[in-house]
Every structure is written in structure tokens, then in C-alpha cells.
Amino acid sequence: MAEHLSQSELDYPFKLLEYINGFRVSQVIFSACDLGVFDLFLRSPTPLSAEAVARELGASEGGTERLLDVLAGFHILEVEVVEGKALYSGTDVSNLYLSKAGAKSLYDMIVYFSQTIYPLWGSLADAIRERKNEHETNIESEDLFKAAYRSDEEMLKFMGFMNSTWVIDGHDVVTAFDLSPFNTIIILGGCSGALAREVTREYPAATVTVLDSSAVLQAAREHFLQADDTIQFQEGDFCAGEIPPADLYVLPRIIHDWKEDMVVQLLQKIHGSCKPGGGILIVEALLFENKRGPVTTQIFSLNMLVQTGGQEHPPSHYCRMMATAGFHGVQVRRTGKCYDAILGIK
Ligand SMILES: C[S@@+](CC[C@H](N)C(=O)[O-])C[C@H]1O[C@@H](n2cnc3c(N)ncnc32)[C@H](O)[C@@H]1O
């Protein structure tokens, strides 16, 4: 018997059935977000019947009731049956994370998963067979962002998704190491500036600049700028163009997009621009060395195959690539959340 399976799992494969059913679990949450269920509960001062929810959302009562029941089964909503009538209400989790207006809303992430990632994953087996598909997976690195940003709408969705992650992981990754010795910090491929804002919040004395393409920065200025922003935006191309000098380069979710030879070239280029005593902070989800997880990161790695041709790595791979590029004293910190931090010094 496999040592990690109990006899009851072998007699009846609960976990296996749960995994097989996973796509339906995702769709329940995607659909509830799409319908506006969580925002309705956030706004409602009192519990609501399925009939009232259906009326507000312009949906069928029967379908709404079944959806609300599953969400209550997930403990994402509360339900109370009073004199035979079910009344539903939001929870801290649905209000905070799932409503569009929630303080830590993951709504944009959910929209991106539902509208972009979910259809792509229908081609997972083809991506593993190394067959190109209609979504241009396994594309060469230079075409990567042309494909990710195939329309303005798609680019905004992607940027919204990127933003959502740092709402929940940002503080942990920027405090994994003490970054206060670094005065000038450039976030390479910093997108809408979500992680840069976490850096300025934690290290207000630092000058923080986001470097990204002109199209992304234009969208960042139009859609993601905050009134109290102190971050600077600089248009640039870290592959084809110059990398400005700085004390610290932060690379959040950049390395995992590229194949290893491209990564080493980029790290060498950064090493050339980095001030002596400065450093590089790579922010990625780290695999375990023993290949036993974390499952979320293993799934991210498959996602990179489907979407970009890149992959996630264990710490030893990052240490090797950073050392090849000339960085020393490489330290790795796992945050316990999805994203971790690796610091190297010039
Ligand atoms: C996977 S996204 C990560 C975004 C952001 N760092 C985050 O984690 O939220 C990669 C980012 O790098 C930018 N990028 C890719 N290649 C680039 C290049 N050659 N020069 C500048 N930015 C680039 C993309 O526009 C995109 O914003």
C-alpha cells in the first residue's frame, strides 16, 4: 500500500474525487463573481432569501438557490433556515476577498482565471505534448508579452490579476529581507506598481521606480494610479534596452516567464548595471527541492508551460542562475504564502 494513503482512501478515493471535481469548484466561484453575488451580500444589511438574490441579479430562482447552497457548503456564505425558509448572508471571507469592492479583493484575479486561464487549461495536454494551440502557448520569449497582451482588454485583465496577488502576498515578500540599506530600488517589469507600493509603504526613504513597457505604463497611469503615489514610472525594455543603475533590482514574477539561458543573460545584464554592494531580489513561488510540493507552485509551473513556456524552480536553481550571473551571498526566504523571496548581492 502506498505509505501516504490510508486504507479508507484506498477503499473510497475521497481526495481523488475531490480533485476530479476541482473544475466545478472553480466554476462555482467564477460564476458567483460574474453574477455579482458577493457584492450583493456586501451591500445588504440583512440576510437574503434565494428569491430576493435571484430578483436582484436577474437570475432564475432555482439556479440561484443551488449556487447559494454550494457556496454555503464551501463556508463562503452563511445560511440559516428559519421556519422552513433559507436566508443567506456574506462572511468575512466573501466580503473581504470575493466582492469587487472588498478591501482585499481578489475579484480581478478571479476574472482573469475564469476568462483567460480556464480556457487555456483546456489545452494542457497539448502543451505537454509541445503542440502549439490557438492561444500560441509554448511561444518564444520575445513574443511572450505580445501574446499575453493580445488586446487592450486582455492587458488590463492581466494587470488587474497581477495587482490582486500583491494585495495578499505583497507585505510578506517585501519584508522577507530588510531592504532598508537600499536607497534606489527599481522594480523590473513592475507592471501597475502594486508591489512597488508595498515597497514604498515599508521603506518610505527609498526611491522606488517601476520599469516596464510604454503600453503597460500608459495603462498603469490611466487605470491603477493612486492619489498618494510616490513611486516613479520609467518606460524601458530590460532585454533590448539599458537597465538604469540602482542599489536594488526587484524582479517579481519575471524569471519564471523565461527559459534558463535567457534568465542568465538578463541576470548578467542586471549585474552589470547594479551598484557595488547593491543587490537583486527575485520574487517567485518556490518549489520544494524534493519535488513534493507545494502543490500550488507545481500547478503554477504547469501554468507557465501552458501560458509562456517558462517554469517555476526550487531555490537551488535560482541560486545557480544568480551565482552564474555573478551575485554572491544568495539567501532564500519562504514566506509561507504563495510567493517567496531570494536576495543576492553584487
Ligand atoms: C508576469 S508580469 C509580472 C508583473 C509584476 N512584476 C507582478 O508580479 O505583478 C511580467 C511583467 O514584465 C513586463 N516585461 C516583460 N518583458 C519586459 C521587458 N523586456 N522590458 C520591460 N518590461 C517587461 C511585462 O510588461 C509585465 O508587466
Short mmCIF file of C-alpha atoms and ligand atoms in Angstrom, two decimals:
data_model
loop_
_atom_site.label_atom_id
_atom_site.label_comp_id
_atom_site.label_asym_id
_atom_site.label_seq_id
_atom_site.Cartn_x
_atom_site.Cartn_y
_atom_site.Cartn_z
CA MET A 1 0.00 0.00 0.00
CA ALA A 2 1.32 3.50 -0.80
CA GLU A 3 2.56 4.78 2.58
CA HIS A 4 0.76 8.14 2.40
CA LEU A 5 -2.69 6.70 1.67
CA SER A 6 -4.89 5.41 4.45
CA GLN A 7 -6.94 2.23 3.98
CA SER A 8 -10.11 4.33 3.88
CA GLU A 9 -8.69 6.42 0.99
CA LEU A 10 -7.99 3.21 -0.90
CA ASP A 11 -11.44 1.82 -0.11
CA TYR A 12 -13.08 5.01 -1.29
CA PRO A 13 -10.91 7.68 -3.02
CA PHE A 14 -12.34 10.85 -1.45
CA LYS A 15 -9.35 13.01 -2.39
CA LEU A 16 -9.23 11.76 -5.94
CA LEU A 17 -12.93 12.53 -6.41
CA GLU A 18 -12.37 16.00 -4.93
CA TYR A 19 -9.53 16.67 -7.40
CA ILE A 20 -11.54 15.38 -10.37
CA ASN A 21 -14.35 17.71 -9.35
CA GLY A 22 -11.99 20.69 -8.95
CA PHE A 23 -13.02 22.44 -12.18
CA ARG A 24 -16.61 22.60 -10.96
CA VAL A 25 -15.50 24.12 -7.66
CA SER A 26 -13.67 26.87 -9.58
CA GLN A 27 -16.68 27.48 -11.80
CA VAL A 28 -18.97 27.96 -8.79
CA ILE A 29 -16.74 30.78 -7.54
CA PHE A 30 -16.19 32.23 -11.03
CA SER A 31 -19.94 32.27 -11.72
CA ALA A 32 -20.84 33.78 -8.36
CA CYS A 33 -18.34 36.61 -9.00
CA ASP A 34 -19.63 37.08 -12.53
CA LEU A 35 -23.22 37.30 -11.30
CA GLY A 36 -22.31 39.78 -8.56
CA VAL A 37 -23.40 37.52 -5.69
CA PHE A 38 -20.68 38.61 -3.25
CA ASP A 39 -21.12 42.33 -3.87
CA LEU A 40 -24.84 41.97 -3.31
CA PHE A 41 -24.21 40.38 0.11
CA LEU A 42 -21.59 43.02 0.94
CA ARG A 43 -24.20 45.74 0.31
CA SER A 44 -27.10 44.00 2.01
CA PRO A 45 -27.68 44.96 5.67
CA THR A 46 -29.86 41.86 6.25
CA PRO A 47 -29.75 38.18 5.20
CA LEU A 48 -31.42 37.45 1.86
CA SER A 49 -33.58 34.63 0.52
CA ALA A 50 -32.65 32.91 -2.76
CA GLU A 51 -35.74 34.53 -4.26
CA ALA A 52 -34.50 38.02 -3.31
CA VAL A 53 -30.99 37.29 -4.60
CA ALA A 54 -32.38 35.93 -7.89
CA ARG A 55 -34.55 39.03 -8.28
CA GLU A 56 -31.64 41.40 -7.63
CA LEU A 57 -29.34 39.54 -10.02
CA GLY A 58 -31.95 38.96 -12.71
CA ALA A 59 -31.36 35.21 -12.49
CA SER A 60 -33.53 32.12 -12.07
CA GLU A 61 -34.62 31.32 -8.52
CA GLY A 62 -33.87 27.60 -8.79
CA GLY A 63 -30.38 28.09 -10.19
CA THR A 64 -29.59 30.83 -7.68
CA GLU A 65 -30.71 28.68 -4.75
CA ARG A 66 -28.46 25.80 -5.82
CA LEU A 67 -25.50 28.15 -6.31
CA LEU A 68 -26.02 29.75 -2.88
CA ASP A 69 -26.30 26.30 -1.28
CA VAL A 70 -22.93 25.23 -2.71
CA LEU A 71 -21.33 28.48 -1.54
CA ALA A 72 -22.76 27.85 1.92
CA GLY A 73 -21.38 24.29 1.68
CA PHE A 74 -17.94 25.84 0.99
CA HIS A 75 -18.46 28.11 4.06
CA ILE A 76 -18.05 31.10 1.76
CA LEU A 77 -21.63 32.19 2.59
CA GLU A 78 -23.66 31.69 5.76
CA VAL A 79 -27.10 30.10 5.68
CA GLU A 80 -29.79 29.86 8.31
CA VAL A 81 -33.10 28.04 7.82
CA VAL A 82 -35.87 29.91 9.68
CA GLU A 83 -39.35 28.38 9.62
CA GLY A 84 -38.50 26.40 6.52
CA LYS A 85 -37.07 29.40 4.67
CA ALA A 86 -33.35 29.67 3.92
CA LEU A 87 -31.72 33.03 4.48
CA TYR A 88 -28.18 33.62 3.19
CA SER A 89 -25.60 36.20 4.18
CA GLY A 90 -21.99 37.09 3.36
CA THR A 91 -19.00 36.11 5.50
CA ASP A 92 -15.76 37.94 6.30
CA VAL A 93 -14.09 35.93 3.53
CA SER A 94 -16.67 36.75 0.87
CA ASN A 95 -16.80 40.43 1.88
CA LEU A 96 -13.02 40.88 2.08
CA TYR A 97 -11.74 38.75 -0.79
CA LEU A 98 -14.54 37.90 -3.21
CA SER A 99 -16.59 41.05 -3.59
CA LYS A 100 -15.34 43.54 -6.17
CA ALA A 101 -15.41 46.29 -3.55
CA GLY A 102 -13.75 44.20 -0.80
CA ALA A 103 -10.73 45.68 0.99
CA LYS A 104 -8.54 42.78 -0.23
CA SER A 105 -10.47 41.94 -3.34
CA LEU A 106 -9.26 39.05 -5.50
CA TYR A 107 -12.01 39.82 -7.99
CA ASP A 108 -9.62 40.78 -10.83
CA MET A 109 -7.62 37.60 -10.27
CA ILE A 110 -10.81 35.55 -10.45
CA VAL A 111 -11.92 37.29 -13.67
CA TYR A 112 -8.51 36.55 -15.26
CA PHE A 113 -8.58 32.93 -14.12
CA SER A 114 -12.11 32.47 -15.34
CA GLN A 115 -11.87 34.26 -18.71
CA THR A 116 -8.24 33.67 -19.74
CA ILE A 117 -6.59 30.86 -17.76
CA TYR A 118 -9.54 28.47 -17.64
CA PRO A 119 -9.90 28.22 -21.47
CA LEU A 120 -6.09 27.91 -21.80
CA TRP A 121 -6.02 24.95 -19.44
CA GLY A 122 -8.27 23.09 -21.85
CA SER A 123 -5.06 22.73 -23.93
CA LEU A 124 -2.87 21.42 -21.10
CA ALA A 125 -2.28 18.02 -22.69
CA ASP A 126 -1.30 19.71 -25.99
CA ALA A 127 1.12 21.99 -24.16
CA ILE A 128 2.72 18.92 -22.57
CA ARG A 129 2.93 17.26 -25.98
CA GLU A 130 4.59 20.51 -27.16
CA ARG A 131 1.91 21.24 -29.69
CA LYS A 132 1.15 24.88 -30.33
CA ASN A 133 -2.50 25.80 -29.99
CA GLU A 134 -4.79 28.64 -30.90
CA HIS A 135 -3.60 30.55 -27.83
CA GLU A 136 0.04 30.42 -29.01
CA THR A 137 1.33 28.56 -25.98
CA ASN A 138 4.98 27.48 -25.87
CA ILE A 139 5.82 30.63 -27.73
CA GLU A 140 9.31 32.09 -27.86
CA SER A 141 10.14 34.56 -25.13
CA GLU A 142 10.21 37.66 -27.36
CA ASP A 143 6.61 37.04 -28.37
CA LEU A 144 5.55 36.32 -24.84
CA PHE A 145 4.00 39.60 -23.97
CA LYS A 146 2.53 40.18 -27.40
CA ALA A 147 0.52 37.03 -26.72
CA ALA A 148 -0.28 37.84 -23.07
CA TYR A 149 -1.40 41.32 -24.14
CA ARG A 150 -3.22 40.36 -27.31
CA SER A 151 -5.70 43.21 -26.82
CA ASP A 152 -6.00 46.25 -24.57
CA GLU A 153 -8.80 44.48 -22.72
CA GLU A 154 -6.63 41.41 -22.17
CA MET A 155 -3.74 43.57 -20.96
CA LEU A 156 -5.96 45.32 -18.40
CA LYS A 157 -7.32 41.99 -17.17
CA PHE A 158 -3.77 40.67 -16.81
CA MET A 159 -2.67 43.80 -14.95
CA GLY A 160 -5.68 43.53 -12.63
CA PHE A 161 -4.74 39.93 -11.88
CA MET A 162 -1.08 40.87 -11.22
CA ASN A 163 -2.30 43.59 -8.85
CA SER A 164 -4.56 41.25 -6.86
CA THR A 165 -1.70 38.95 -5.86
CA TRP A 166 0.22 41.66 -4.03
CA VAL A 167 -2.85 42.59 -2.00
CA ILE A 168 -2.37 39.31 -0.16
CA ASP A 169 1.35 38.47 -0.57
CA GLY A 170 2.98 41.86 -1.07
CA HIS A 171 3.80 42.75 2.54
CA ASP A 172 5.36 39.36 3.24
CA VAL A 173 7.65 39.39 0.22
CA VAL A 174 8.93 42.93 0.76
CA THR A 175 9.62 42.24 4.45
CA ALA A 176 11.18 38.80 3.92
CA PHE A 177 14.54 40.66 3.99
CA ASP A 178 15.45 44.04 5.44
CA LEU A 179 15.64 46.20 2.32
CA SER A 180 16.30 49.46 4.21
CA PRO A 181 20.03 49.58 3.21
CA PHE A 182 18.99 50.05 -0.44
CA ASN A 183 18.30 53.68 -1.40
CA THR A 184 17.35 53.36 -5.06
CA ILE A 185 15.12 50.45 -5.95
CA ILE A 186 13.95 49.53 -9.46
CA ILE A 187 11.12 47.05 -9.93
CA LEU A 188 11.84 45.46 -13.31
CA GLY A 189 8.59 44.56 -15.09
CA GLY A 190 6.79 46.24 -12.19
CA CYS A 191 3.52 46.44 -14.16
CA SER A 192 0.86 48.59 -12.46
CA GLY A 193 3.10 49.27 -9.45
CA ALA A 194 1.23 47.15 -6.88
CA LEU A 195 4.38 45.60 -5.38
CA ALA A 196 6.27 48.91 -5.70
CA ARG A 197 3.60 50.50 -3.46
CA GLU A 198 4.23 47.79 -0.85
CA VAL A 199 7.96 48.64 -1.03
CA THR A 200 7.35 52.38 -0.53
CA ARG A 201 4.94 51.67 2.33
CA GLU A 202 7.59 49.59 4.13
CA TYR A 203 10.68 51.64 3.10
CA PRO A 204 9.46 55.24 2.68
CA ALA A 205 13.02 56.62 2.46
CA ALA A 206 13.80 54.66 -0.72
CA THR A 207 13.30 55.99 -4.24
CA VAL A 208 11.22 53.35 -5.96
CA THR A 209 10.87 53.16 -9.76
CA VAL A 210 8.77 50.79 -11.85
CA LEU A 211 10.34 49.94 -15.21
CA ASP A 212 8.00 48.43 -17.78
CA SER A 213 6.93 48.81 -21.40
CA SER A 214 5.28 52.03 -22.58
CA ALA A 215 1.93 50.30 -23.25
CA VAL A 216 1.81 48.81 -19.75
CA LEU A 217 2.83 52.06 -18.08
CA GLN A 218 0.26 54.04 -20.02
CA ALA A 219 -2.43 51.63 -18.81
CA ALA A 220 -0.97 51.82 -15.28
CA ARG A 221 -1.26 55.61 -15.29
CA GLU A 222 -4.80 55.53 -16.67
CA HIS A 223 -6.26 52.74 -14.56
CA PHE A 224 -4.13 51.98 -11.49
CA LEU A 225 -2.61 55.29 -10.35
CA GLN A 226 -3.31 56.17 -6.71
CA ALA A 227 -3.70 59.71 -5.42
CA ASP A 228 -0.88 59.33 -2.87
CA ASP A 229 1.54 57.54 -5.25
CA THR A 230 5.20 58.31 -4.58
CA ILE A 231 6.54 55.68 -6.98
CA GLN A 232 8.11 56.69 -10.28
CA PHE A 233 7.41 55.06 -13.61
CA GLN A 234 10.06 54.65 -16.28
CA GLU A 235 9.43 53.26 -19.73
CA GLY A 236 12.03 50.77 -20.84
CA ASP A 237 12.89 47.36 -22.17
CA PHE A 238 15.11 45.39 -19.80
CA CYS A 239 16.06 42.95 -22.57
CA ALA A 240 16.76 45.18 -25.55
CA GLY A 241 17.42 48.49 -23.77
CA GLU A 242 19.56 49.90 -20.97
CA ILE A 243 18.95 48.98 -17.35
CA PRO A 244 19.42 52.14 -15.25
CA PRO A 245 21.83 51.96 -12.26
CA ALA A 246 20.27 51.18 -8.86
CA ASP A 247 21.08 49.74 -5.43
CA LEU A 248 18.42 47.05 -5.68
CA TYR A 249 16.58 45.41 -8.56
CA VAL A 250 13.37 43.63 -7.69
CA LEU A 251 12.16 41.02 -10.19
CA PRO A 252 8.64 39.94 -9.25
CA ARG A 253 7.36 37.05 -11.37
CA ILE A 254 9.81 37.83 -14.18
CA ILE A 255 12.26 34.91 -14.06
CA HIS A 256 9.57 32.24 -14.23
CA ASP A 257 8.47 33.58 -17.64
CA TRP A 258 11.76 32.78 -19.37
CA LYS A 259 13.91 29.83 -20.30
CA GLU A 260 17.12 29.42 -18.29
CA ASP A 261 19.61 30.75 -20.89
CA MET A 262 17.57 33.97 -21.24
CA VAL A 263 17.34 34.28 -17.45
CA VAL A 264 21.11 34.07 -17.03
CA GLN A 265 21.63 36.71 -19.76
CA LEU A 266 19.17 39.02 -18.00
CA LEU A 267 20.77 38.48 -14.59
CA GLN A 268 24.23 39.20 -16.06
CA LYS A 269 22.92 42.42 -17.56
CA ILE A 270 21.42 43.44 -14.21
CA HIS A 271 24.71 42.59 -12.50
CA GLY A 272 26.45 44.96 -14.93
CA SER A 273 24.13 47.86 -14.00
CA CYS A 274 23.93 47.13 -10.27
CA LYS A 275 25.91 49.42 -7.96
CA PRO A 276 28.67 47.62 -6.00
CA GLY A 277 27.21 46.33 -2.72
CA GLY A 278 23.77 46.51 -4.30
CA GLY A 279 21.59 43.50 -4.90
CA ILE A 280 18.83 41.69 -6.67
CA LEU A 281 15.61 40.46 -5.10
CA ILE A 282 13.83 37.72 -7.02
CA VAL A 283 10.20 37.22 -6.05
CA GLU A 284 8.79 33.89 -7.18
CA ALA A 285 6.85 30.90 -5.86
CA LEU A 286 9.47 28.34 -4.80
CA LEU A 287 9.15 24.61 -5.38
CA PHE A 288 10.47 22.19 -2.76
CA GLU A 289 13.78 20.54 -3.67
CA ASN A 290 12.32 17.07 -3.02
CA LYS A 291 9.63 17.59 -5.71
CA ARG A 292 6.80 17.01 -3.22
CA GLY A 293 5.20 20.42 -3.46
CA PRO A 294 3.95 22.94 -2.72
CA VAL A 295 1.10 21.76 -4.95
CA THR A 296 0.05 25.35 -5.70
CA THR A 297 3.54 26.08 -7.03
CA GLN A 298 3.62 22.85 -9.02
CA ILE A 299 0.34 23.95 -10.59
CA PHE A 300 1.84 27.42 -11.27
CA SER A 301 4.70 25.67 -13.06
CA LEU A 302 2.28 23.80 -15.33
CA ASN A 303 0.53 27.11 -15.87
CA MET A 304 3.77 28.64 -17.12
CA LEU A 305 4.02 25.79 -19.62
CA VAL A 306 0.51 26.48 -20.87
CA GLN A 307 0.91 30.24 -20.91
CA THR A 308 4.52 31.21 -21.53
CA GLY A 309 6.92 28.30 -21.87
CA GLY A 310 8.61 29.29 -18.58
CA GLN A 311 8.56 27.39 -15.30
CA GLU A 312 8.79 27.60 -11.51
CA HIS A 313 12.01 26.45 -9.81
CA PRO A 314 13.28 25.22 -6.43
CA PRO A 315 15.75 27.51 -4.57
CA SER A 316 18.83 25.64 -5.87
CA HIS A 317 18.03 26.65 -9.47
CA TYR A 318 17.75 30.33 -8.55
CA CYS A 319 20.97 30.14 -6.52
CA ARG A 320 22.77 28.57 -9.51
CA MET A 321 21.48 31.14 -12.01
CA MET A 322 22.29 34.07 -9.69
CA ALA A 323 25.78 32.74 -8.95
CA THR A 324 26.44 32.24 -12.70
CA ALA A 325 25.50 35.90 -13.22
CA GLY A 326 27.98 36.99 -10.53
CA PHE A 327 25.76 37.53 -7.46
CA HIS A 328 27.02 36.16 -4.15
CA GLY A 329 25.69 35.60 -0.62
CA VAL A 330 22.41 34.34 -2.04
CA GLN A 331 19.75 33.88 0.67
CA VAL A 332 16.31 32.31 0.30
CA ARG A 333 13.26 33.12 2.46
CA ARG A 334 9.99 31.23 2.21
CA THR A 335 7.10 33.42 3.35
CA GLY A 336 4.56 30.63 3.92
CA LYS A 337 2.30 32.31 1.34
CA CYS A 338 2.32 31.74 -2.44
CA TYR A 339 5.34 33.94 -3.21
CA ASP A 340 8.82 33.83 -1.70
CA ALA A 341 11.99 35.94 -1.90
CA ILE A 342 15.62 35.33 -2.90
CA LEU A 343 18.26 38.01 -2.32
CA GLY A 344 21.70 38.13 -3.95
CA ILE A 345 24.44 40.75 -3.55
CA LYS A 346 26.91 42.18 -6.10
C1 LIG B 1 4.44 38.26 -15.36
S1 LIG B 1 4.32 40.00 -15.41
C2 LIG B 1 4.76 40.41 -13.73
C3 LIG B 1 4.22 41.73 -13.34
C4 LIG B 1 4.64 42.19 -11.96
N1 LIG B 1 6.07 42.11 -11.79
C5 LIG B 1 3.94 41.39 -10.88
O1 LIG B 1 4.49 40.40 -10.40
O2 LIG B 1 2.81 41.75 -10.53
C6 LIG B 1 5.75 40.47 -16.30
C7 LIG B 1 5.90 41.97 -16.45
O3 LIG B 1 7.15 42.25 -17.07
C8 LIG B 1 6.97 43.18 -18.11
N2 LIG B 1 8.02 42.93 -19.12
C9 LIG B 1 8.23 41.79 -19.81
N3 LIG B 1 9.30 41.92 -20.63
C10 LIG B 1 9.76 43.16 -20.43
C11 LIG B 1 10.87 43.89 -20.97
N4 LIG B 1 11.68 43.33 -21.87
N5 LIG B 1 11.09 45.14 -20.54
C12 LIG B 1 10.25 45.71 -19.61
N6 LIG B 1 9.19 45.07 -19.06
C13 LIG B 1 8.95 43.82 -19.47
C14 LIG B 1 5.57 42.91 -18.63
O4 LIG B 1 5.02 44.00 -19.30
C15 LIG B 1 4.84 42.60 -17.32
O5 LIG B 1 4.34 43.76 -16.71
#
